[in-house]
Amino acid sequence: MADGNDVFDVIVIGAGPVGENAAKRAVRGGLTAAVVEERLAGGECAYYACIPSKALLRPMGLAAEVSRIPGLELRGPIDAAAVLARRDETVSNLDDSGQVSWIENVPATFVRGRGRLAGPLQVEVTTPDGGVRPLRARHAVVIATGSDPWIPDTPGLREARPWTNREATSVQQVPKRLVVIGGGAVACEMSQALHSLGAQETTVFVRGDRLLARTEPFAGELLAKSFQDSGIDVRFSRSCVRVERPVPGGPVTVHTDDGSVIEADEILVGTGRRAAVGDIGLDTIGLPTVGPIEVDASMRATGVPDGWLYAVGDVNGRNLLTHMGKYQARICGDVIAARAQGRPDNLRATRDIADDQGAPQVIFTDPQVCAVGRTEARARADGFAVRAVEYDIGAVSGAYLQADGYTGRAKIVADEDRRVLLGVTFVGPAVVDLLHSATVAVIGEVTLDRLWHAVPPFPTVSEIWLHLLEEYGL
């Protein structure tokens, strides 16, 4: 146990899933821990991102699947009120008592308030009553404060109080007219979710020439066609130059660079995120107060004497995905425990393999977009001897049985020198469960010759693996 109520082996600032996991691994390693959180324990993912967005997207996906099976039909539109009610259940009606209990059962001490560094191994917590509670760490402080939505400096946009992922996922009344700025995961997922729930006039402005610019080109192309088929107006290579909302809560007017003017009930901004490092005391230890915190492979902040500061999750900028933040947290907690107890820290966990070789990602749209590792363009830019193979998933027997007119595509990117996979992409209805096998193959560096002996069952969509390998020449 700690020497006093305010002294712990490890102090974690941020009680999202990343911070929770860092504390859990440190405690599992024999240390004491405190977890500090100003907002809801469970973090952005649990209440305003991963969980509620998927609760809103799942009915849309099911409705789309039903529409592709002859003999089944929807009797009327999706019941938006029922979907929103279930969404509320999935986020525990914004009550974090269950998450606080989880932290306390780790066991770790939960401290409610705003945590701020006050020097080496020192944290000050401004409590809800306005008091200040000083905490001291014996071994390490972990920053797990995540990221915040980024709002462009478009004239009038901030004054219009646009929606971000927080407002979109916690929506209580779906707007009839919606403008979306952005072409990434948040913009794409919430455009489709809200459109399916009643945003009849949905217009998406994409600065570039395709959706999901960091994925293989065909992913954005297939998704754009799905958008257009469902009535979502996608405008590529277009930007908003001015936004007006003279009456708070009233209609918003969007002016674009081609002279178009659109009036909507709400405007949603999904243009990326920024590390949440403002006012957490980085200046007290000589670190920059903007941008992500730079870390090494063990998640230890670089440039900090004695190596007591760690940063995990979005705040370090390596991979802005919850599952990757949790992966980093497991590494971090294990390393802190090993170093604190004088054990060798050259553990398996210190080898930050998944971040370097490519994190798995799913965009839960219709069609789903699933990818792990490098795209072909990225692999070539990194200097690998690349060979890429694509295949139509709809030509697989299992896909034909799953849906009438199944439309999807798969791609593997191989390193010809080592004959291993560098990246895999699947785009299509219900392809999410194919991704982990691809992740194992990429991260495990399973050779193509060996992978050929992993026989997929017939008739399933997973036979896409066989077709890809045969197309490659095996």
Coordinates of C-alpha atoms in Angstrom, one line a residue:
M1 CA 0.0 0.0 0.0
A2 CA 1.0 3.7 -0.3
D3 CA 2.7 5.5 2.6
G4 CA -0.2 7.9 2.8
N5 CA -3.5 8.8 1.1
D6 CA -1.7 11.0 -1.5
V7 CA 1.4 8.9 -2.3
F8 CA 1.3 6.2 -4.9
D9 CA 3.7 4.2 -7.0
V10 CA 2.0 5.4 -10.2
I11 CA -0.3 8.2 -10.9
V12 CA -2.4 8.1 -14.1
I13 CA -4.0 11.3 -15.5
G14 CA -7.0 10.2 -17.5
A15 CA -9.5 7.5 -16.8
G16 CA -10.4 6.5 -20.3
P17 CA -9.8 2.8 -21.4
V18 CA -6.2 3.7 -22.0
G19 CA -5.5 5.1 -18.5
E20 CA -7.5 2.4 -16.9
N21 CA -5.4 -0.3 -18.6
A22 CA -2.1 1.4 -17.7
A23 CA -3.2 1.4 -14.0
K24 CA -4.4 -2.2 -14.2
R25 CA -1.1 -3.5 -15.6
A26 CA 0.9 -1.5 -13.1
V27 CA -1.2 -2.9 -10.2
R28 CA -0.9 -6.4 -11.6
G29 CA 2.8 -5.9 -11.5
G30 CA 2.7 -5.2 -7.8
L31 CA 2.4 -1.4 -7.6
T32 CA -0.1 1.0 -6.2
A33 CA -1.9 3.4 -8.5
A34 CA -4.2 6.4 -8.5
V35 CA -6.3 7.4 -11.5
V36 CA -7.3 11.0 -11.9
E37 CA -10.3 12.1 -14.1
E38 CA -12.0 15.4 -14.5
R39 CA -14.9 14.2 -16.6
L40 CA -16.5 10.7 -16.9
A41 CA -14.5 7.7 -15.9
G42 CA -14.5 5.5 -19.0
G43 CA -13.4 8.4 -21.3
E44 CA -14.4 9.6 -24.7
C45 CA -14.6 6.1 -26.2
A46 CA -17.2 4.9 -23.7
Y47 CA -19.6 7.8 -23.9
Y48 CA -19.0 9.9 -27.0
A49 CA -17.1 7.8 -29.6
C50 CA -16.6 4.1 -30.1
I51 CA -19.5 2.7 -28.1
P52 CA -22.4 5.1 -28.9
S53 CA -21.4 5.4 -32.6
K54 CA -21.5 1.7 -33.1
A55 CA -24.8 1.6 -31.3
L56 CA -26.1 4.1 -33.8
L57 CA -24.5 2.3 -36.8
R58 CA -25.6 -1.3 -36.0
P59 CA -29.3 -0.8 -36.9
M60 CA -28.2 0.8 -40.2
G61 CA -26.0 -2.1 -41.0
L62 CA -28.6 -4.7 -40.2
A63 CA -31.2 -2.8 -42.3
A64 CA -28.8 -2.8 -45.2
E65 CA -28.1 -6.5 -44.8
V66 CA -31.8 -7.3 -44.7
S67 CA -32.4 -5.3 -47.9
R68 CA -29.9 -7.5 -49.7
I69 CA -31.7 -10.8 -48.9
P70 CA -34.7 -11.8 -51.1
G71 CA -37.7 -12.7 -49.0
L72 CA -36.9 -10.2 -46.2
E73 CA -38.1 -6.6 -46.0
L74 CA -38.2 -3.8 -43.5
R75 CA -41.7 -2.7 -42.5
G76 CA -41.1 1.0 -42.4
P77 CA -38.1 3.1 -41.6
I78 CA -35.7 2.5 -38.7
D79 CA -37.3 3.5 -35.4
A80 CA -35.0 6.4 -34.5
A81 CA -36.4 6.8 -30.9
A82 CA -35.8 3.1 -30.1
V83 CA -32.2 3.3 -31.5
L84 CA -31.4 6.4 -29.5
A85 CA -32.9 4.8 -26.3
R86 CA -30.6 1.8 -26.8
R87 CA -27.7 4.1 -27.4
D88 CA -28.4 5.7 -24.1
E89 CA -28.3 2.3 -22.4
T90 CA -24.9 1.5 -24.0
V91 CA -23.4 4.6 -22.5
S92 CA -25.1 3.9 -19.1
N93 CA -27.0 7.1 -19.5
L94 CA -23.8 9.0 -18.9
D95 CA -23.5 7.6 -15.4
D96 CA -19.9 6.5 -14.7
S97 CA -20.4 4.9 -11.4
G98 CA -19.8 1.4 -12.9
Q99 CA -16.5 2.6 -14.4
V100 CA -15.4 4.1 -11.1
S101 CA -16.2 0.8 -9.4
W102 CA -14.1 -1.1 -12.0
I103 CA -11.1 1.2 -11.3
E104 CA -11.5 0.8 -7.5
N105 CA -11.7 -3.0 -8.0
V106 CA -8.4 -3.1 -9.9
P107 CA -7.7 -2.0 -7.1
A108 CA -6.6 1.6 -7.8
T109 CA -7.6 4.9 -6.1
F110 CA -10.0 7.0 -8.2
V111 CA -9.5 10.8 -7.8
R112 CA -12.2 13.0 -9.3
G113 CA -10.8 16.3 -10.6
R114 CA -8.5 18.0 -13.1
G115 CA -5.0 16.6 -12.9
R116 CA -2.0 18.8 -13.7
L117 CA 1.7 18.1 -13.4
A118 CA 3.4 20.3 -10.8
G119 CA 7.0 19.1 -11.3
P120 CA 8.8 15.8 -11.4
L121 CA 6.6 13.0 -10.0
Q122 CA 4.1 15.7 -8.7
V123 CA 0.5 16.0 -9.7
E124 CA -2.0 18.6 -8.4
V125 CA -5.7 17.8 -8.7
T126 CA -8.3 20.6 -8.8
T127 CA -11.3 18.9 -7.2
P128 CA -14.9 19.6 -8.0
D129 CA -15.3 21.8 -4.9
G130 CA -12.5 24.0 -6.0
G131 CA -9.9 22.6 -3.7
V132 CA -6.4 21.4 -4.7
R133 CA -5.2 18.0 -3.7
P134 CA -1.5 17.3 -4.2
L135 CA -0.4 13.8 -5.2
R136 CA 3.1 12.3 -5.4
A137 CA 4.3 9.3 -7.4
R138 CA 7.2 7.2 -6.3
H139 CA 8.0 5.8 -9.7
A140 CA 5.9 7.2 -12.6
V141 CA 3.2 9.5 -13.9
V142 CA 1.3 8.4 -16.9
I143 CA -0.5 10.9 -19.2
A144 CA -3.6 9.4 -20.8
T145 CA -5.6 12.5 -21.5
G146 CA -6.5 11.5 -25.1
S147 CA -7.4 14.0 -27.8
D148 CA -9.9 16.7 -28.6
P149 CA -11.8 17.4 -31.9
W150 CA -10.1 19.9 -34.2
I151 CA -12.2 22.7 -35.6
P152 CA -10.8 24.5 -38.7
D153 CA -10.4 28.2 -38.6
T154 CA -13.2 28.8 -41.1
P155 CA -14.8 32.2 -40.6
G156 CA -17.9 31.8 -38.4
L157 CA -17.5 28.1 -37.9
R158 CA -16.6 28.1 -34.2
E159 CA -19.3 30.8 -33.5
A160 CA -21.9 28.5 -35.1
R161 CA -21.2 26.0 -32.4
P162 CA -20.8 23.0 -34.8
W163 CA -21.3 19.4 -33.7
T164 CA -18.2 17.2 -33.2
N165 CA -18.3 13.5 -32.4
R166 CA -19.6 14.3 -28.9
E167 CA -22.8 16.0 -30.1
A168 CA -23.3 13.6 -33.0
T169 CA -23.1 10.5 -30.8
S170 CA -25.2 11.9 -28.1
V171 CA -27.9 13.4 -30.4
Q172 CA -31.4 13.5 -28.9
Q173 CA -33.2 14.8 -32.0
V174 CA -31.9 13.9 -35.5
P175 CA -31.7 17.0 -37.7
K176 CA -33.5 16.8 -41.0
R177 CA -30.8 18.8 -42.8
L178 CA -27.2 18.0 -42.0
V179 CA -23.9 19.4 -43.4
V180 CA -20.8 17.3 -42.7
I181 CA -17.3 18.6 -43.1
G182 CA -14.6 15.9 -43.5
G183 CA -14.0 12.6 -45.2
G184 CA -12.4 10.6 -42.4
A185 CA -13.8 7.9 -40.1
V186 CA -15.9 10.1 -37.9
A187 CA -17.4 12.1 -40.8
C188 CA -18.2 8.9 -42.8
E189 CA -19.6 6.9 -39.9
M190 CA -21.8 9.7 -38.5
S191 CA -23.0 10.8 -41.9
Q192 CA -24.4 7.4 -42.6
A193 CA -25.7 6.8 -39.1
L194 CA -27.6 10.1 -38.9
H195 CA -28.8 9.8 -42.5
S196 CA -30.3 6.4 -41.8
L197 CA -32.0 7.8 -38.6
G198 CA -33.7 10.7 -40.4
A199 CA -31.2 13.3 -41.7
Q200 CA -32.9 13.3 -45.1
E201 CA -30.8 16.0 -46.6
T202 CA -27.2 15.1 -45.8
T203 CA -24.4 16.9 -47.6
V204 CA -20.7 15.9 -47.1
F205 CA -17.9 18.3 -48.1
V206 CA -14.5 16.6 -48.7
R207 CA -11.5 18.7 -49.2
G208 CA -9.7 16.0 -51.2
D209 CA -10.8 13.8 -54.1
R210 CA -11.9 10.8 -52.1
L211 CA -13.2 9.5 -48.8
L212 CA -10.9 7.8 -46.3
A213 CA -7.8 9.2 -47.9
R214 CA -5.4 7.1 -45.8
T215 CA -6.9 3.8 -47.0
E216 CA -6.5 2.0 -50.4
P217 CA -8.3 4.1 -53.1
F218 CA -11.0 1.5 -53.8
A219 CA -12.2 1.8 -50.2
G220 CA -13.2 5.4 -50.6
E221 CA -14.6 4.7 -54.0
L222 CA -16.9 1.9 -52.9
L223 CA -18.0 3.9 -49.8
A224 CA -18.7 7.0 -51.9
K225 CA -21.0 5.0 -54.2
S226 CA -22.9 3.6 -51.2
F227 CA -23.3 7.2 -50.0
Q228 CA -24.6 8.4 -53.3
D229 CA -26.9 5.3 -53.7
S230 CA -28.5 6.1 -50.3
G231 CA -29.1 9.8 -51.2
I232 CA -26.1 11.4 -49.3
D233 CA -24.7 14.3 -51.4
V234 CA -20.9 14.0 -51.4
R235 CA -19.0 16.9 -52.8
F236 CA -15.3 16.3 -53.4
S237 CA -12.6 18.9 -53.7
R238 CA -14.9 21.4 -52.0
S239 CA -14.3 23.5 -48.9
C240 CA -16.5 25.6 -46.7
V241 CA -15.3 29.2 -46.7
R242 CA -17.8 30.9 -44.4
V243 CA -20.4 29.7 -41.9
E244 CA -23.3 31.8 -40.5
R245 CA -25.7 31.1 -37.7
P246 CA -27.2 34.4 -36.5
V247 CA -29.6 32.7 -34.1
P248 CA -28.1 30.2 -31.6
G249 CA -29.8 26.9 -32.2
G250 CA -31.3 28.2 -35.5
P251 CA -30.5 27.2 -39.0
V252 CA -26.9 27.3 -40.2
T253 CA -25.8 28.7 -43.6
V254 CA -22.7 27.2 -45.3
H255 CA -20.9 29.1 -48.1
T256 CA -18.5 27.0 -50.2
D257 CA -15.5 27.8 -52.4
D258 CA -17.6 27.2 -55.6
G259 CA -20.1 29.8 -54.7
S260 CA -22.8 27.3 -53.4
V261 CA -24.9 28.2 -50.4
I262 CA -26.5 25.5 -48.3
E263 CA -28.8 25.9 -45.3
A264 CA -29.0 23.1 -42.7
D265 CA -30.3 22.4 -39.3
E266 CA -26.8 21.3 -38.0
I267 CA -23.2 21.2 -39.1
L268 CA -20.9 18.4 -38.1
V269 CA -17.1 18.7 -38.2
G270 CA -15.1 15.6 -38.5
T271 CA -11.7 16.9 -39.6
G272 CA -9.4 15.2 -37.2
R273 CA -8.2 15.4 -33.6
R274 CA -5.5 17.1 -31.6
A275 CA -3.6 15.7 -28.5
A276 CA -5.2 17.0 -25.3
V277 CA -2.1 18.5 -23.7
G278 CA -3.3 22.0 -22.9
D279 CA -3.0 23.0 -19.3
I280 CA -1.8 19.7 -17.9
G281 CA 1.4 21.2 -16.6
L282 CA 3.9 20.1 -19.3
D283 CA 5.5 23.6 -18.9
T284 CA 6.5 22.7 -15.3
I285 CA 8.9 20.1 -16.6
G286 CA 10.1 21.8 -19.7
L287 CA 8.0 20.0 -22.4
P288 CA 6.0 21.8 -25.2
T289 CA 2.4 22.5 -24.4
V290 CA 1.2 21.9 -27.9
G291 CA 1.2 18.8 -30.1
P292 CA 1.6 15.2 -29.0
I293 CA 4.0 14.0 -26.4
E294 CA 6.9 12.2 -28.0
V295 CA 7.6 8.8 -26.6
D296 CA 9.9 5.8 -27.1
A297 CA 8.9 2.2 -27.7
S298 CA 8.1 1.7 -24.0
M299 CA 5.8 4.8 -24.0
R300 CA 8.3 6.8 -21.9
A301 CA 8.3 10.5 -22.8
T302 CA 11.6 11.5 -24.4
G303 CA 13.5 14.5 -23.1
V304 CA 12.4 14.0 -19.4
P305 CA 15.3 13.4 -17.0
D306 CA 15.2 10.2 -14.9
G307 CA 12.5 8.7 -17.2
W308 CA 9.5 9.0 -14.9
L309 CA 6.9 10.4 -17.3
Y310 CA 5.0 8.2 -19.8
A311 CA 2.3 9.0 -22.3
V312 CA -0.2 6.5 -23.8
G313 CA -3.0 6.7 -26.3
D314 CA -4.0 9.6 -28.5
V315 CA -1.9 12.0 -26.5
N316 CA 1.3 10.6 -27.9
G317 CA 0.0 10.8 -31.5
R318 CA 1.2 7.4 -32.6
N319 CA -2.2 5.7 -33.3
L320 CA -5.4 7.5 -32.6
L321 CA -7.4 4.3 -32.0
T322 CA -8.7 3.0 -28.7
H323 CA -7.4 -0.5 -29.1
M324 CA -4.0 0.8 -29.9
G325 CA -4.0 3.0 -26.9
K326 CA -4.9 0.0 -24.7
Y327 CA -2.1 -1.9 -26.3
Q328 CA 0.3 0.9 -25.5
A329 CA -1.1 1.0 -21.9
R330 CA -0.3 -2.7 -21.4
I331 CA 3.2 -2.1 -22.6
C332 CA 3.6 1.0 -20.3
G333 CA 2.2 -0.6 -17.2
D334 CA 4.4 -3.7 -17.6
V335 CA 7.5 -1.6 -18.1
I336 CA 6.8 0.7 -15.2
A337 CA 6.4 -2.3 -12.9
A338 CA 9.5 -4.0 -14.1
R339 CA 11.7 -0.9 -13.7
A340 CA 10.2 0.0 -10.3
Q341 CA 11.1 -3.5 -9.0
G342 CA 14.5 -3.6 -10.6
R343 CA 13.6 -6.3 -13.0
P344 CA 14.9 -6.3 -16.6
D345 CA 12.6 -4.2 -18.7
N346 CA 13.6 -5.7 -22.1
L347 CA 10.2 -7.5 -22.0
R348 CA 8.3 -8.7 -25.0
A349 CA 6.0 -5.7 -24.3
T350 CA 8.7 -3.1 -24.8
R351 CA 8.9 -4.1 -28.5
D352 CA 6.2 -1.8 -29.9
I353 CA 5.5 -4.0 -32.8
A354 CA 1.9 -3.2 -33.6
D355 CA 2.4 0.5 -33.8
D356 CA 5.3 0.2 -36.2
Q357 CA 3.9 -2.5 -38.5
G358 CA 0.4 -1.1 -38.8
A359 CA -2.6 -0.9 -36.5
P360 CA -5.9 -2.7 -37.4
Q361 CA -8.7 -0.2 -38.1
V362 CA -12.4 -0.6 -38.9
I363 CA -14.7 2.0 -40.3
F364 CA -18.2 0.7 -39.4
T365 CA -19.9 2.1 -42.5
D366 CA -21.9 0.2 -45.1
P367 CA -19.8 -1.2 -46.7
Q368 CA -17.4 -1.8 -43.8
V369 CA -13.8 -0.8 -44.4
C370 CA -11.2 -2.9 -42.6
A371 CA -7.5 -2.6 -42.9
V372 CA -4.2 -3.5 -41.2
G373 CA -0.6 -2.6 -42.0
R374 CA 0.6 -0.6 -44.9
T375 CA -1.3 0.5 -48.0
E376 CA 0.5 -0.3 -51.3
A377 CA 1.5 3.4 -51.6
R378 CA 2.9 3.5 -48.1
A379 CA 4.8 0.2 -48.6
R380 CA 6.4 1.5 -51.8
A381 CA 7.3 4.8 -50.2
D382 CA 8.9 2.8 -47.3
G383 CA 11.2 1.1 -49.8
F384 CA 9.8 -2.4 -49.8
A385 CA 9.8 -4.7 -52.9
V386 CA 6.1 -4.7 -53.3
R387 CA 3.6 -6.9 -55.1
A388 CA -0.1 -6.2 -54.6
V389 CA -3.1 -8.4 -55.5
E390 CA -6.8 -7.5 -55.4
Y391 CA -9.9 -9.7 -55.7
D392 CA -13.6 -9.2 -55.9
I393 CA -15.2 -10.5 -52.7
G394 CA -18.5 -10.8 -54.4
A395 CA -17.1 -13.6 -56.5
V396 CA -16.6 -15.7 -53.4
S397 CA -19.4 -18.3 -52.9
G398 CA -19.9 -17.3 -49.2
A399 CA -20.4 -13.7 -50.2
Y400 CA -23.0 -14.7 -52.8
L401 CA -24.9 -16.6 -50.1
Q402 CA -24.6 -13.8 -47.7
A403 CA -26.2 -11.1 -49.9
D404 CA -27.8 -10.7 -53.3
G405 CA -25.5 -8.4 -55.3
Y406 CA -22.8 -8.5 -52.7
T407 CA -20.2 -5.7 -53.5
G408 CA -16.8 -5.7 -52.0
R409 CA -13.1 -5.9 -52.6
A410 CA -10.0 -7.2 -50.9
K411 CA -6.3 -6.5 -51.3
I412 CA -3.0 -7.8 -50.0
V413 CA 0.3 -6.0 -50.1
A414 CA 3.3 -8.4 -50.0
D415 CA 7.0 -7.9 -49.4
E416 CA 8.4 -9.9 -52.3
D417 CA 11.8 -10.2 -50.6
R418 CA 10.6 -11.9 -47.4
R419 CA 7.3 -13.2 -48.9
V420 CA 5.2 -11.9 -46.0
L421 CA 2.2 -9.5 -45.9
L422 CA 2.8 -5.9 -45.3
G423 CA -0.9 -4.9 -45.4
V424 CA -4.4 -6.2 -46.0
T425 CA -7.7 -4.3 -46.8
F426 CA -11.2 -5.7 -46.9
V427 CA -14.2 -3.6 -48.0
G428 CA -17.7 -5.0 -48.1
P429 CA -20.7 -5.8 -46.0
A430 CA -19.9 -7.6 -42.7
V431 CA -16.2 -8.1 -43.3
V432 CA -15.1 -6.9 -39.9
D433 CA -14.5 -10.5 -38.6
L434 CA -12.0 -11.1 -41.4
L435 CA -9.7 -8.4 -40.0
H436 CA -8.1 -10.2 -37.0
S437 CA -6.8 -13.1 -39.2
A438 CA -5.2 -10.4 -41.4
T439 CA -3.7 -8.8 -38.3
V440 CA -2.2 -12.1 -37.1
A441 CA -0.7 -12.7 -40.5
V442 CA 0.8 -9.2 -40.8
I443 CA 2.0 -8.8 -37.2
G444 CA 3.1 -12.4 -37.0
E445 CA 4.9 -12.1 -40.4
V446 CA 3.4 -15.4 -41.5
T447 CA 5.0 -16.4 -44.8
L448 CA 2.7 -16.6 -47.8
D449 CA 3.8 -20.2 -48.4
R450 CA 2.8 -21.1 -44.8
L451 CA -0.4 -19.0 -45.0
W452 CA -1.5 -21.1 -48.0
H453 CA -1.9 -24.0 -45.6
A454 CA -4.4 -22.1 -43.4
V455 CA -7.5 -23.6 -45.2
P456 CA -10.6 -21.4 -45.0
P457 CA -14.0 -23.2 -44.5
F458 CA -16.5 -23.5 -47.4
P459 CA -18.8 -21.7 -48.1
T460 CA -17.7 -18.6 -46.1
V461 CA -16.5 -15.1 -47.0
S462 CA -13.2 -16.1 -45.5
E463 CA -12.4 -18.0 -48.7
I464 CA -11.3 -14.6 -50.0
W465 CA -8.0 -15.6 -48.5
L466 CA -7.7 -18.6 -50.8
H467 CA -8.6 -16.5 -53.9
L468 CA -6.1 -13.8 -53.0
L469 CA -3.3 -16.3 -52.5
E470 CA -4.2 -18.1 -55.8
E471 CA -4.2 -14.7 -57.6
Y472 CA -0.8 -14.1 -56.1
G473 CA 0.3 -17.4 -57.7
L474 CA 0.4 -19.9 -54.8

